[in-house]
mmCIF file of C-alpha atoms in Angstrom:
data_model
loop_
_atom_site.group_PDB
_atom_site.id
_atom_site.type_symbol
_atom_site.label_atom_id
_atom_site.label_comp_id
_atom_site.label_asym_id
_atom_site.label_seq_id
_atom_site.Cartn_x
_atom_site.Cartn_y
_atom_site.Cartn_z
ATOM 1 C CA MET A 1 59.993 131.834 -128.696
ATOM 2 C CA LEU A 2 58.515 128.664 -129.828
ATOM 3 C CA ALA A 3 56.107 129.161 -133.063
ATOM 4 C CA ILE A 4 52.707 129.276 -132.112
ATOM 5 C CA GLN A 5 51.850 126.671 -135.428
ATOM 6 C CA LEU A 6 53.239 124.231 -132.484
ATOM 7 C CA LEU A 7 51.111 125.132 -129.945
ATOM 8 C CA ARG A 8 48.217 124.403 -132.204
ATOM 9 C CA GLU A 9 49.085 121.516 -133.328
ATOM 10 C CA LYS A 10 51.384 119.526 -130.246
ATOM 11 C CA LYS A 11 50.036 121.428 -127.245
ATOM 12 C CA ASP A 12 49.791 118.140 -125.592
ATOM 13 C CA TRP A 13 53.579 116.924 -127.045
ATOM 14 C CA VAL A 14 54.992 120.259 -125.342
ATOM 15 C CA ILE A 15 53.426 120.256 -121.940
ATOM 16 C CA ALA A 16 54.790 117.151 -121.569
ATOM 17 C CA ARG A 17 58.182 118.769 -123.142
ATOM 18 C CA LEU A 18 58.121 121.472 -120.721
ATOM 19 C CA SER A 19 56.947 119.660 -117.537
ATOM 20 C CA VAL A 20 60.886 118.293 -118.290
ATOM 21 C CA LYS A 21 61.948 122.156 -117.570
ATOM 22 C CA HIS A 22 59.542 121.901 -114.088
ATOM 23 C CA PHE A 23 57.569 124.572 -115.940
ATOM 24 C CA THR A 24 54.420 124.893 -114.559
ATOM 25 C CA GLN A 25 51.956 127.692 -116.215
ATOM 26 C CA THR A 26 50.318 125.826 -118.741
ATOM 27 C CA HIS A 27 47.111 127.651 -118.518
ATOM 28 C CA LEU A 28 49.404 130.286 -120.808
ATOM 29 C CA ILE A 29 49.052 127.959 -123.271
ATOM 30 C CA ASP A 30 45.502 127.670 -123.173
ATOM 31 C CA GLU A 31 45.541 131.374 -123.530
ATOM 32 C CA ILE A 32 47.878 131.832 -126.146
ATOM 33 C CA LEU A 33 45.742 129.289 -127.956
ATOM 34 C CA GLN A 34 41.626 131.768 -127.369
ATOM 35 C CA LEU A 35 43.817 134.522 -128.454
ATOM 36 C CA ASP A 36 44.800 133.014 -131.523
ATOM 37 C CA GLU A 37 41.686 131.105 -132.653
ATOM 38 C CA GLN A 38 39.660 134.734 -131.848
ATOM 39 C CA ARG A 39 42.401 136.987 -133.935
ATOM 40 C CA ARG A 40 42.074 133.571 -136.322
ATOM 41 C CA GLN A 41 38.316 135.692 -136.204
ATOM 42 C CA TRP A 42 38.706 138.559 -137.060
ATOM 43 C CA ILE A 43 41.641 138.308 -139.929
ATOM 44 C CA THR A 44 39.411 136.686 -141.127
ATOM 45 C CA GLU A 45 36.023 138.743 -141.380
ATOM 46 C CA HIS A 46 39.050 141.674 -141.982
ATOM 47 C CA ASP A 47 40.133 140.088 -145.618
ATOM 48 C CA GLN A 48 36.237 139.407 -145.934
ATOM 49 C CA LEU A 49 35.270 143.025 -145.460
ATOM 50 C CA GLN A 50 38.212 144.440 -147.706
ATOM 51 C CA ASN A 51 37.221 142.397 -150.853
ATOM 52 C CA LEU A 52 33.963 143.625 -150.290
ATOM 53 C CA ARG A 53 36.092 147.141 -150.210
ATOM 54 C CA ASN A 54 37.964 146.517 -153.203
ATOM 55 C CA THR A 55 34.872 145.271 -155.448
ATOM 56 C CA ALA A 56 32.496 147.915 -154.438
ATOM 57 C CA SER A 57 35.797 150.942 -155.525
ATOM 58 C CA ARG A 58 35.365 148.945 -158.655
ATOM 59 C CA GLU A 59 31.829 149.127 -159.053
ATOM 60 C CA ILE A 60 31.949 152.490 -158.273
ATOM 61 C CA GLY A 61 34.160 153.893 -161.015
ATOM 62 C CA GLN A 62 32.091 151.896 -163.077
ATOM 63 C CA LEU A 63 28.729 153.671 -161.784
ATOM 64 C CA MET A 64 30.306 157.080 -162.294
ATOM 65 C CA LYS A 65 30.610 156.363 -166.158
ATOM 66 C CA ALA A 66 27.039 155.073 -166.787
ATOM 67 C CA GLY A 67 25.501 158.220 -164.808
ATOM 68 C CA ASN A 68 24.257 156.314 -162.512
ATOM 69 C CA HIS A 69 25.504 158.928 -159.195
ATOM 70 C CA ALA A 70 22.717 158.081 -156.323
ATOM 71 C CA GLU A 71 23.678 154.423 -156.763
ATOM 72 C CA ALA A 72 27.280 155.441 -156.496
ATOM 73 C CA ALA A 73 26.927 157.589 -153.946
ATOM 74 C CA GLN A 74 25.406 155.316 -151.708
ATOM 75 C CA LYS A 75 28.411 152.636 -152.243
ATOM 76 C CA LYS A 76 30.092 155.151 -151.177
ATOM 77 C CA GLN A 77 28.914 155.375 -147.846
ATOM 78 C CA GLN A 78 28.590 151.747 -147.638
ATOM 79 C CA VAL A 79 32.372 151.182 -148.424
ATOM 80 C CA ALA A 80 33.017 154.229 -145.302
ATOM 81 C CA GLU A 81 31.453 151.948 -142.965
ATOM 82 C CA TRP A 82 34.098 149.254 -144.157
ATOM 83 C CA ASN A 83 36.339 151.585 -143.989
ATOM 84 C CA GLU A 84 35.674 152.288 -140.187
ATOM 85 C CA LYS A 85 35.219 148.386 -139.555
ATOM 86 C CA ILE A 86 38.472 147.926 -140.848
ATOM 87 C CA ASN A 87 40.804 149.714 -139.103
ATOM 88 C CA ALA A 88 38.483 149.342 -136.277
ATOM 89 C CA LEU A 89 39.597 145.332 -136.581
ATOM 90 C CA LYS A 90 43.483 145.774 -137.782
ATOM 91 C CA ASN A 91 43.879 148.022 -134.099
ATOM 92 C CA GLN A 92 41.849 145.360 -132.193
ATOM 93 C CA LEU A 93 44.597 142.535 -134.362
ATOM 94 C CA ASP A 94 47.594 144.289 -133.393
ATOM 95 C CA GLU A 95 46.007 144.662 -129.599
ATOM 96 C CA ILE A 96 46.125 140.596 -129.489
ATOM 97 C CA GLU A 97 48.857 140.229 -131.516
ATOM 98 C CA GLN A 98 50.463 142.146 -128.986
ATOM 99 C CA LYS A 99 49.214 140.059 -126.464
ATOM 100 C CA ILE A 100 49.837 136.563 -127.453
ATOM 101 C CA GLN A 101 53.186 137.883 -128.519
ATOM 102 C CA GLN A 102 53.925 138.821 -124.426
ATOM 103 C CA LEU A 103 52.236 135.095 -123.444
ATOM 104 C CA LEU A 104 54.593 133.405 -125.904
ATOM 105 C CA LEU A 105 57.587 135.163 -124.294
ATOM 106 C CA GLN A 106 57.058 133.569 -121.406
ATOM 107 C CA LEU A 107 57.596 129.668 -122.328
ATOM 108 C CA PRO A 108 60.758 127.858 -122.572
ATOM 109 C CA ASN A 109 62.411 126.817 -125.464
ATOM 110 C CA LEU A 110 61.540 122.722 -125.352
ATOM 111 C CA PRO A 111 64.045 120.840 -123.794
ATOM 112 C CA HIS A 112 65.289 117.818 -126.370
ATOM 113 C CA GLU A 113 64.093 114.188 -125.997
ATOM 114 C CA SER A 114 67.505 113.027 -124.596
ATOM 115 C CA VAL A 115 66.653 115.435 -120.939
ATOM 116 C CA PRO A 116 66.209 114.225 -117.795
ATOM 117 C CA ALA A 117 63.703 116.020 -115.520
ATOM 118 C CA GLY A 118 65.590 115.727 -112.277
ATOM 119 C CA GLU A 119 64.515 117.809 -109.187
ATOM 120 C CA SER A 120 68.553 119.891 -108.874
ATOM 121 C CA ALA A 121 71.336 120.615 -110.343
ATOM 122 C CA ALA A 122 72.554 117.364 -108.344
ATOM 123 C CA ASP A 123 71.011 115.334 -111.000
ATOM 124 C CA ASN A 124 72.514 116.201 -114.224
ATOM 125 C CA VAL A 125 74.218 113.398 -115.873
ATOM 126 C CA ILE A 126 78.413 112.787 -115.873
ATOM 127 C CA ILE A 127 78.923 112.339 -119.760
ATOM 128 C CA ARG A 128 82.352 110.971 -119.072
ATOM 129 C CA GLN A 129 85.555 112.380 -117.223
ATOM 130 C CA GLY A 130 89.660 113.086 -118.213
ATOM 131 C CA GLY A 131 92.809 114.901 -118.203
ATOM 132 C CA SER A 132 95.620 114.279 -115.176
ATOM 133 C CA TRP A 133 94.523 115.263 -111.559
ATOM 134 C CA PRO A 134 97.240 117.482 -109.720
ATOM 135 C CA THR A 135 99.533 116.131 -107.084
ATOM 136 C CA LEU A 136 99.857 119.078 -105.104
ATOM 137 C CA PRO A 137 102.623 120.197 -102.284
ATOM 138 C CA GLU A 138 101.663 119.812 -98.982
ATOM 139 C CA ASN A 139 100.167 123.312 -97.917
ATOM 140 C CA ALA A 140 98.673 124.034 -101.287
ATOM 141 C CA LEU A 141 96.935 127.551 -101.464
ATOM 142 C CA PRO A 142 93.593 127.915 -103.269
ATOM 143 C CA HIS A 143 94.213 130.723 -106.289
ATOM 144 C CA TRP A 144 93.284 133.787 -104.220
ATOM 145 C CA GLU A 145 96.378 133.652 -101.921
ATOM 146 C CA LEU A 146 98.335 132.230 -104.728
ATOM 147 C CA ALA A 147 97.403 135.367 -106.663
ATOM 148 C CA SER A 148 98.563 137.123 -103.295
ATOM 149 C CA ARG A 149 101.923 135.372 -102.510
ATOM 150 C CA TYR A 150 103.541 135.641 -106.638
ATOM 151 C CA ASP A 151 101.935 139.489 -106.709
ATOM 152 C CA LEU A 152 98.875 138.453 -109.763
ATOM 153 C CA ILE A 153 96.105 139.254 -109.034
ATOM 154 C CA HIS A 154 94.278 142.737 -106.874
ATOM 155 C CA PHE A 155 91.128 141.499 -105.392
ATOM 156 C CA ASP A 156 90.765 145.059 -103.087
ATOM 157 C CA THR A 157 92.454 147.048 -105.586
ATOM 158 C CA GLY A 158 89.022 146.441 -108.212
ATOM 159 C CA THR A 159 87.463 146.396 -104.943
ATOM 160 C CA ARG A 160 88.737 149.841 -104.019
ATOM 161 C CA LEU A 161 88.494 151.546 -108.170
ATOM 162 C CA THR A 162 85.107 150.183 -108.852
ATOM 163 C CA GLY A 163 83.188 147.141 -106.163
ATOM 164 C CA SER A 164 83.492 144.003 -105.138
ATOM 165 C CA GLY A 165 84.145 140.774 -108.368
ATOM 166 C CA PHE A 166 86.529 142.965 -109.919
ATOM 167 C CA PRO A 167 89.759 141.611 -110.233
ATOM 168 C CA VAL A 168 92.968 144.020 -111.098
ATOM 169 C CA PHE A 169 95.895 141.777 -112.826
ATOM 170 C CA LYS A 170 99.487 142.613 -112.943
ATOM 171 C CA GLY A 171 102.453 141.522 -114.556
ATOM 172 C CA ALA A 172 102.697 137.752 -115.234
ATOM 173 C CA ALA A 173 98.861 137.145 -114.376
ATOM 174 C CA ALA A 174 98.054 139.774 -117.044
ATOM 175 C CA ARG A 175 100.418 138.068 -119.876
ATOM 176 C CA LEU A 176 98.706 134.803 -118.944
ATOM 177 C CA GLU A 177 95.247 136.644 -119.039
ATOM 178 C CA ARG A 178 96.305 137.137 -122.503
ATOM 179 C CA ALA A 179 98.393 134.189 -123.738
ATOM 180 C CA LEU A 180 95.303 132.557 -123.719
ATOM 181 C CA ILE A 181 92.714 134.837 -124.706
ATOM 182 C CA GLN A 182 94.723 134.361 -128.485
ATOM 183 C CA TYR A 183 96.251 130.258 -127.711
ATOM 184 C CA PHE A 184 91.830 130.028 -126.969
ATOM 185 C CA LEU A 185 91.181 132.791 -130.774
ATOM 186 C CA ASP A 186 94.141 130.682 -133.147
ATOM 187 C CA TYR A 187 92.467 127.686 -131.145
ATOM 188 C CA ASN A 188 88.931 128.202 -132.696
ATOM 189 C CA THR A 189 89.457 129.874 -135.969
ATOM 190 C CA ARG A 190 92.096 126.734 -137.217
ATOM 191 C CA ALA A 191 88.597 124.587 -136.605
ATOM 192 C CA GLY A 192 87.283 126.801 -139.540
ATOM 193 C CA TYR A 193 85.831 129.858 -136.863
ATOM 194 C CA VAL A 194 85.575 132.958 -138.384
ATOM 195 C CA GLU A 195 86.884 135.825 -135.673
ATOM 196 C CA TYR A 196 85.041 138.828 -135.071
ATOM 197 C CA LEU A 197 85.671 141.506 -132.412
ATOM 198 C CA PRO A 198 81.786 142.785 -131.608
ATOM 199 C CA PRO A 199 80.121 145.966 -129.833
ATOM 200 C CA LEU A 200 80.341 145.267 -125.909
ATOM 201 C CA LEU A 201 77.167 147.578 -125.578
ATOM 202 C CA VAL A 202 74.117 146.514 -127.493
ATOM 203 C CA ASN A 203 70.189 147.650 -127.445
ATOM 204 C CA ALA A 204 67.153 145.958 -127.009
ATOM 205 C CA GLN A 205 66.244 144.063 -130.296
ATOM 206 C CA THR A 206 69.459 142.683 -130.319
ATOM 207 C CA ALA A 207 69.255 141.529 -126.825
ATOM 208 C CA PHE A 208 65.870 140.160 -127.265
ATOM 209 C CA GLY A 209 67.322 138.225 -129.621
ATOM 210 C CA THR A 210 69.036 135.444 -127.877
ATOM 211 C CA GLY A 211 66.769 135.542 -125.580
ATOM 212 C CA GLN A 212 68.940 137.516 -122.796
ATOM 213 C CA LEU A 213 65.668 139.727 -122.603
ATOM 214 C CA PRO A 214 63.497 139.861 -121.306
ATOM 215 C CA ASP A 215 64.459 136.784 -119.149
ATOM 216 C CA LYS A 216 67.545 137.981 -117.723
ATOM 217 C CA GLU A 217 67.472 141.548 -117.738
ATOM 218 C CA GLY A 218 68.083 141.886 -113.912
ATOM 219 C CA GLN A 219 71.357 140.694 -113.925
ATOM 220 C CA MET A 220 72.966 142.550 -117.472
ATOM 221 C CA TYR A 221 73.646 146.136 -117.044
ATOM 222 C CA PHE A 222 71.925 149.152 -118.237
ATOM 223 C CA ILE A 223 73.076 152.164 -119.566
ATOM 224 C CA PRO A 224 69.514 154.240 -119.001
ATOM 225 C CA GLU A 225 70.376 157.271 -120.903
ATOM 226 C CA ASP A 226 71.452 155.660 -124.232
ATOM 227 C CA GLN A 227 69.527 152.501 -123.340
ATOM 228 C CA PHE A 228 71.843 149.794 -124.289
ATOM 229 C CA TYR A 229 72.840 147.493 -122.435
ATOM 230 C CA LEU A 230 76.338 145.703 -121.578
ATOM 231 C CA ILE A 231 76.696 142.518 -123.235
ATOM 232 C CA PRO A 232 76.801 139.640 -120.619
ATOM 233 C CA THR A 233 78.598 136.955 -123.677
ATOM 234 C CA ALA A 234 79.451 137.356 -126.775
ATOM 235 C CA GLU A 235 77.475 135.056 -128.051
ATOM 236 C CA VAL A 236 74.970 138.269 -128.123
ATOM 237 C CA PRO A 237 75.922 140.748 -130.699
ATOM 238 C CA LEU A 238 77.743 138.065 -132.937
ATOM 239 C CA THR A 239 74.143 135.756 -133.107
ATOM 240 C CA ASN A 240 72.429 138.567 -134.036
ATOM 241 C CA ILE A 241 74.975 139.320 -136.910
ATOM 242 C CA TYR A 242 72.200 137.762 -138.973
ATOM 243 C CA ARG A 243 69.265 138.543 -137.659
ATOM 244 C CA ASP A 244 66.181 139.247 -140.638
ATOM 245 C CA SER A 245 68.151 137.430 -143.302
ATOM 246 C CA ILE A 246 67.869 135.316 -145.632
ATOM 247 C CA LEU A 247 71.069 132.727 -146.052
ATOM 248 C CA GLN A 248 71.550 130.497 -149.083
ATOM 249 C CA PRO A 249 72.012 126.487 -148.163
ATOM 250 C CA GLU A 250 75.721 126.789 -148.650
ATOM 251 C CA GLN A 251 76.271 129.227 -146.264
ATOM 252 C CA LEU A 252 76.021 126.684 -143.882
ATOM 253 C CA PRO A 253 77.298 126.021 -141.176
ATOM 254 C CA ILE A 254 77.551 129.730 -140.006
ATOM 255 C CA LYS A 255 80.916 129.354 -137.950
ATOM 256 C CA MET A 256 82.086 132.872 -135.378
ATOM 257 C CA THR A 257 84.437 133.332 -132.977
ATOM 258 C CA ALA A 258 84.777 136.212 -130.729
ATOM 259 C CA TYR A 259 86.790 137.416 -127.435
ATOM 260 C CA THR A 260 85.058 140.155 -125.671
ATOM 261 C CA PRO A 261 85.268 141.062 -121.702
ATOM 262 C CA CYS A 262 81.433 139.570 -120.061
ATOM 263 C CA PHE A 263 79.877 141.677 -117.737
ATOM 264 C CA ARG A 264 76.902 139.966 -115.382
ATOM 265 C CA ARG A 265 75.612 141.505 -112.005
ATOM 266 C CA GLU A 266 75.317 138.039 -110.630
ATOM 267 C CA ALA A 267 72.895 139.817 -107.817
ATOM 268 C CA GLY A 268 72.524 136.996 -105.015
ATOM 269 C CA SER A 269 75.630 135.600 -105.061
ATOM 270 C CA TYR A 270 77.409 135.158 -101.812
ATOM 271 C CA GLY A 271 79.701 132.833 -99.950
ATOM 272 C CA LYS A 272 82.052 130.735 -100.517
ATOM 273 C CA ASP A 273 80.873 130.638 -104.918
ATOM 274 C CA VAL A 274 82.202 134.080 -105.245
ATOM 275 C CA ARG A 275 86.152 133.832 -103.679
ATOM 276 C CA GLY A 276 88.179 134.728 -106.051
ATOM 277 C CA LEU A 277 88.038 134.302 -109.663
ATOM 278 C CA ASN A 278 85.152 132.007 -108.916
ATOM 279 C CA ARG A 279 82.005 134.305 -109.493
ATOM 280 C CA VAL A 280 83.212 138.106 -111.083
ATOM 281 C CA HIS A 281 81.282 140.771 -112.042
ATOM 282 C CA GLN A 282 83.824 141.048 -115.554
ATOM 283 C CA PHE A 283 85.626 138.772 -117.211
ATOM 284 C CA ASP A 284 87.837 137.743 -120.305
ATOM 285 C CA LYS A 285 85.553 134.890 -122.543
ATOM 286 C CA VAL A 286 85.630 133.375 -125.748
ATOM 287 C CA GLU A 287 83.380 132.376 -127.599
ATOM 288 C CA ILE A 288 82.499 130.480 -130.286
ATOM 289 C CA VAL A 289 78.309 130.418 -132.207
ATOM 290 C CA GLN A 290 76.900 128.159 -135.230
ATOM 291 C CA LEU A 291 73.919 128.993 -136.954
ATOM 292 C CA VAL A 292 73.482 125.919 -139.118
ATOM 293 C CA HIS A 293 70.814 123.476 -141.207
ATOM 294 C CA PRO A 294 68.040 122.111 -138.811
ATOM 295 C CA ASP A 295 68.783 118.193 -140.471
ATOM 296 C CA GLN A 296 72.544 118.919 -138.684
ATOM 297 C CA SER A 297 72.297 121.175 -135.420
ATOM 298 C CA TYR A 298 72.764 117.933 -133.331
ATOM 299 C CA GLN A 299 75.742 117.179 -135.043
ATOM 300 C CA SER A 300 76.891 120.183 -135.111
ATOM 301 C CA LEU A 301 76.403 120.376 -130.911
ATOM 302 C CA ASP A 302 78.387 116.909 -130.534
ATOM 303 C CA GLU A 303 81.576 118.987 -132.902
ATOM 304 C CA MET A 304 81.408 121.484 -131.118
ATOM 305 C CA VAL A 305 81.813 119.699 -127.679
ATOM 306 C CA ALA A 306 84.454 117.121 -129.026
ATOM 307 C CA HIS A 307 86.169 120.726 -130.081
ATOM 308 C CA VAL A 308 86.001 122.745 -126.522
ATOM 309 C CA GLU A 309 86.703 119.218 -125.238
ATOM 310 C CA GLY A 310 91.051 119.270 -127.195
ATOM 311 C CA LEU A 311 91.141 122.837 -125.781
ATOM 312 C CA ILE A 312 90.134 121.600 -122.406
ATOM 313 C CA GLN A 313 92.801 118.557 -123.138
ATOM 314 C CA SER A 314 95.359 120.546 -124.421
ATOM 315 C CA LEU A 315 95.516 122.491 -121.010
ATOM 316 C CA GLU A 316 96.063 119.791 -119.359
ATOM 317 C CA LEU A 317 93.429 120.047 -116.285
ATOM 318 C CA PRO A 318 91.222 117.720 -115.283
ATOM 319 C CA TYR A 319 87.712 118.266 -116.509
ATOM 320 C CA ARG A 320 83.545 116.100 -116.421
ATOM 321 C CA ILE A 321 81.286 116.988 -119.114
ATOM 322 C CA VAL A 322 78.142 116.757 -118.010
ATOM 323 C CA LYS A 323 74.355 116.361 -119.295
ATOM 324 C CA LEU A 324 72.265 119.012 -117.598
ATOM 325 C CA CYS A 325 68.623 117.758 -116.497
ATOM 326 C CA GLY A 326 66.043 119.629 -117.258
ATOM 327 C CA ALA A 327 65.182 121.499 -113.732
ATOM 328 C CA ASP A 328 68.973 123.265 -114.037
ATOM 329 C CA MET A 329 69.101 123.758 -117.923
ATOM 330 C CA SER A 330 68.390 127.460 -118.620
ATOM 331 C CA PHE A 331 64.746 128.995 -120.202
ATOM 332 C CA THR A 332 66.550 129.147 -123.800
ATOM 333 C CA SER A 333 68.557 126.058 -124.461
ATOM 334 C CA ALA A 334 67.101 122.876 -125.672
ATOM 335 C CA LEU A 335 70.225 120.763 -124.319
ATOM 336 C CA THR A 336 73.033 121.604 -122.818
ATOM 337 C CA TYR A 337 76.732 120.406 -121.679
ATOM 338 C CA ASP A 338 78.261 122.041 -118.995
ATOM 339 C CA PHE A 339 82.362 121.289 -119.307
ATOM 340 C CA GLU A 340 83.910 121.039 -115.490
ATOM 341 C CA VAL A 341 87.200 121.908 -114.759
ATOM 342 C CA TYR A 342 88.669 120.034 -111.338
ATOM 343 C CA SER A 343 89.937 123.081 -108.444
ATOM 344 C CA ALA A 344 92.471 120.768 -106.410
ATOM 345 C CA ALA A 345 93.096 123.493 -103.896
ATOM 346 C CA GLN A 346 90.111 124.261 -103.367
ATOM 347 C CA GLN A 347 89.045 120.303 -104.324
ATOM 348 C CA ARG A 348 85.669 121.335 -105.946
ATOM 349 C CA TRP A 349 84.292 121.536 -110.164
ATOM 350 C CA LEU A 350 84.353 124.579 -111.503
ATOM 351 C CA GLU A 351 81.844 125.196 -114.748
ATOM 352 C CA VAL A 352 84.470 126.722 -117.141
ATOM 353 C CA SER A 353 82.112 125.941 -120.474
ATOM 354 C CA SER A 354 78.165 126.050 -121.101
ATOM 355 C CA VAL A 355 78.050 123.981 -125.093
ATOM 356 C CA SER A 356 74.076 124.279 -126.132
ATOM 357 C CA ASN A 357 71.729 123.857 -129.163
ATOM 358 C CA PHE A 358 68.666 125.981 -129.338
ATOM 359 C CA GLU A 359 67.314 124.221 -132.019
ATOM 360 C CA THR A 360 65.155 127.916 -133.815
ATOM 361 C CA PHE A 361 64.374 129.434 -130.367
ATOM 362 C CA GLN A 362 66.756 131.793 -130.692
ATOM 363 C CA THR A 363 66.317 132.250 -134.555
ATOM 364 C CA LEU A 364 62.629 132.643 -134.798
ATOM 365 C CA ARG A 365 62.687 135.521 -132.769
ATOM 366 C CA MET A 366 65.488 137.022 -134.688
ATOM 367 C CA LYS A 367 64.283 135.545 -137.944
ATOM 368 C CA ILE A 368 67.514 133.584 -139.389
ATOM 369 C CA ARG A 369 66.642 131.485 -141.617
ATOM 370 C CA PHE A 370 67.501 129.714 -145.125
ATOM 371 C CA ARG A 371 65.892 128.715 -148.650
ATOM 372 C CA ASP A 372 64.713 125.671 -148.586
ATOM 373 C CA GLY A 373 63.875 124.857 -151.944
ATOM 374 C CA LYS A 374 61.281 127.826 -152.781
ATOM 375 C CA GLN A 375 60.230 128.341 -149.149
ATOM 376 C CA THR A 376 62.206 129.710 -146.179
ATOM 377 C CA ARG A 377 62.804 127.869 -142.990
ATOM 378 C CA LEU A 378 64.410 129.141 -139.890
ATOM 379 C CA VAL A 379 67.698 127.923 -139.220
ATOM 380 C CA HIS A 380 69.045 126.885 -136.039
ATOM 381 C CA SER A 381 70.868 127.868 -133.761
ATOM 382 C CA LEU A 382 74.542 127.013 -131.201
ATOM 383 C CA ASN A 383 76.969 128.395 -128.772
ATOM 384 C CA GLY A 384 80.017 127.913 -126.344
ATOM 385 C CA SER A 385 82.275 128.970 -124.182
ATOM 386 C CA SER A 386 85.583 128.502 -125.502
ATOM 387 C CA LEU A 387 87.129 129.632 -122.467
ATOM 388 C CA ALA A 388 85.031 131.346 -119.779
ATOM 389 C CA LEU A 389 88.959 132.925 -118.444
ATOM 390 C CA PRO A 390 88.300 133.250 -114.697
ATOM 391 C CA ARG A 391 87.635 129.223 -113.540
ATOM 392 C CA ILE A 392 90.712 128.700 -115.920
ATOM 393 C CA LEU A 393 92.909 131.185 -114.640
ATOM 394 C CA ALA A 394 92.012 129.741 -110.922
ATOM 395 C CA ALA A 395 92.997 125.756 -112.249
ATOM 396 C CA LEU A 396 95.973 126.376 -113.589
ATOM 397 C CA LEU A 397 96.987 128.403 -110.512
ATOM 398 C CA GLU A 398 95.707 125.957 -108.287
ATOM 399 C CA ASN A 399 96.546 123.136 -110.025
ATOM 400 C CA ASN A 400 99.899 123.860 -110.956
ATOM 401 C CA GLN A 401 101.761 125.107 -108.094
ATOM 402 C CA GLN A 402 104.969 123.482 -107.154
ATOM 403 C CA ALA A 403 106.968 124.478 -104.524
ATOM 404 C CA ASP A 404 109.690 126.639 -106.961
ATOM 405 C CA GLY A 405 106.462 128.283 -108.608
ATOM 406 C CA ILE A 406 103.584 127.954 -110.571
ATOM 407 C CA HIS A 407 104.021 125.163 -114.174
ATOM 408 C CA LEU A 408 102.605 126.281 -116.968
ATOM 409 C CA PRO A 409 101.424 123.558 -119.638
ATOM 410 C CA ALA A 410 103.242 123.897 -122.265
ATOM 411 C CA ILE A 411 100.853 124.223 -124.858
ATOM 412 C CA LEU A 412 101.046 128.274 -123.815
ATOM 413 C CA HIS A 413 104.698 128.631 -123.535
ATOM 414 C CA PRO A 414 105.121 129.638 -126.463
ATOM 415 C CA TYR A 415 101.452 131.923 -125.591
ATOM 416 C CA THR A 416 103.158 133.786 -122.777
ATOM 417 C CA GLY A 417 107.323 133.790 -123.212
ATOM 418 C CA PHE A 418 108.158 131.837 -119.304
ATOM 419 C CA THR A 419 107.258 128.379 -118.771
ATOM 420 C CA ARG A 420 107.036 129.709 -114.141
ATOM 421 C CA ILE A 421 105.154 131.723 -112.105
ATOM 422 C CA GLY A 422 107.371 132.489 -109.939
#
């Protein structure tokens, strides 16, 4: 959420930045500022009436002691009238505050100055590429056919048990999934991230804090009886751990990591993008989250990008890092880098991680602050996938297939207990 003070002081600049995200509903800013002006007038009137009432209340006591009962009665009548006006103004202030908040929630986060506008994902900027390009045997298979050949993943069984997008992992695939989770967590904790195991269900306030509500409501699974949402990412519960907190400067940066299953409805997905593990409704993911001093957040972003890059490099997968243009950015992000690995059998790039800086967009909602002298300031929040497993697993199967089976990268051997699937 954007701070209303920013709209007051830099309206034209805010509009210019939002245009990078192709946001055109700038009339909302005018509405917010008009309501804000009315609200401030009512606050002034409310405070003036309170001062008059409080002064009169003290005078009533003095008049009663002096025996001036008639004048005290007149003062009491005036106080009663002021109380009615004060209560009416309070109700008006509550109503206008709700209107302002509803309008503010419709404004996306401002993109960083380095973000290009672009027109679509085709305008994203490739920052760098790396990793080893695989040499595949003739008639190389996509991962869903490899899964069938080696009895690894049963997509049809998952559809029968639940529905499309809920695969069943078996044998070596289940063990490989578990090994990847353990390796990712070990990699993150060695880098100073504290491991958590958060709930998989959250309430509306928690989903609101990280921006899932109201923007992504249609993409989350909801349990109406309990008013709980299944998490789409561990970012949601992790960041909210410090909701309504005032941190000490020496506590920053706070670095958290967690493994969780994630649940996304992915409404409207169709075609080749949903084959096999390319797009599923339930998947495993290891997340990293940081809460940092505002002056250090972009340094932290660079560190997180390097951290995720090192993890992908250790898996010996071809990858590229992409800076998202404004047209392809999320509602909440100020700057996002996507990581994509190349799926050699499908001959396409698959996104496996997004690393983003949200600046104060989330922490204003959650009121996560730190002490800065005698004042408090909002911290910046960042998060990234480290990593999302479905497409990593797909790329590992496809890119490492040989005539005698699937040879796993050396870094995973201590975790899997085997070096080859076949």
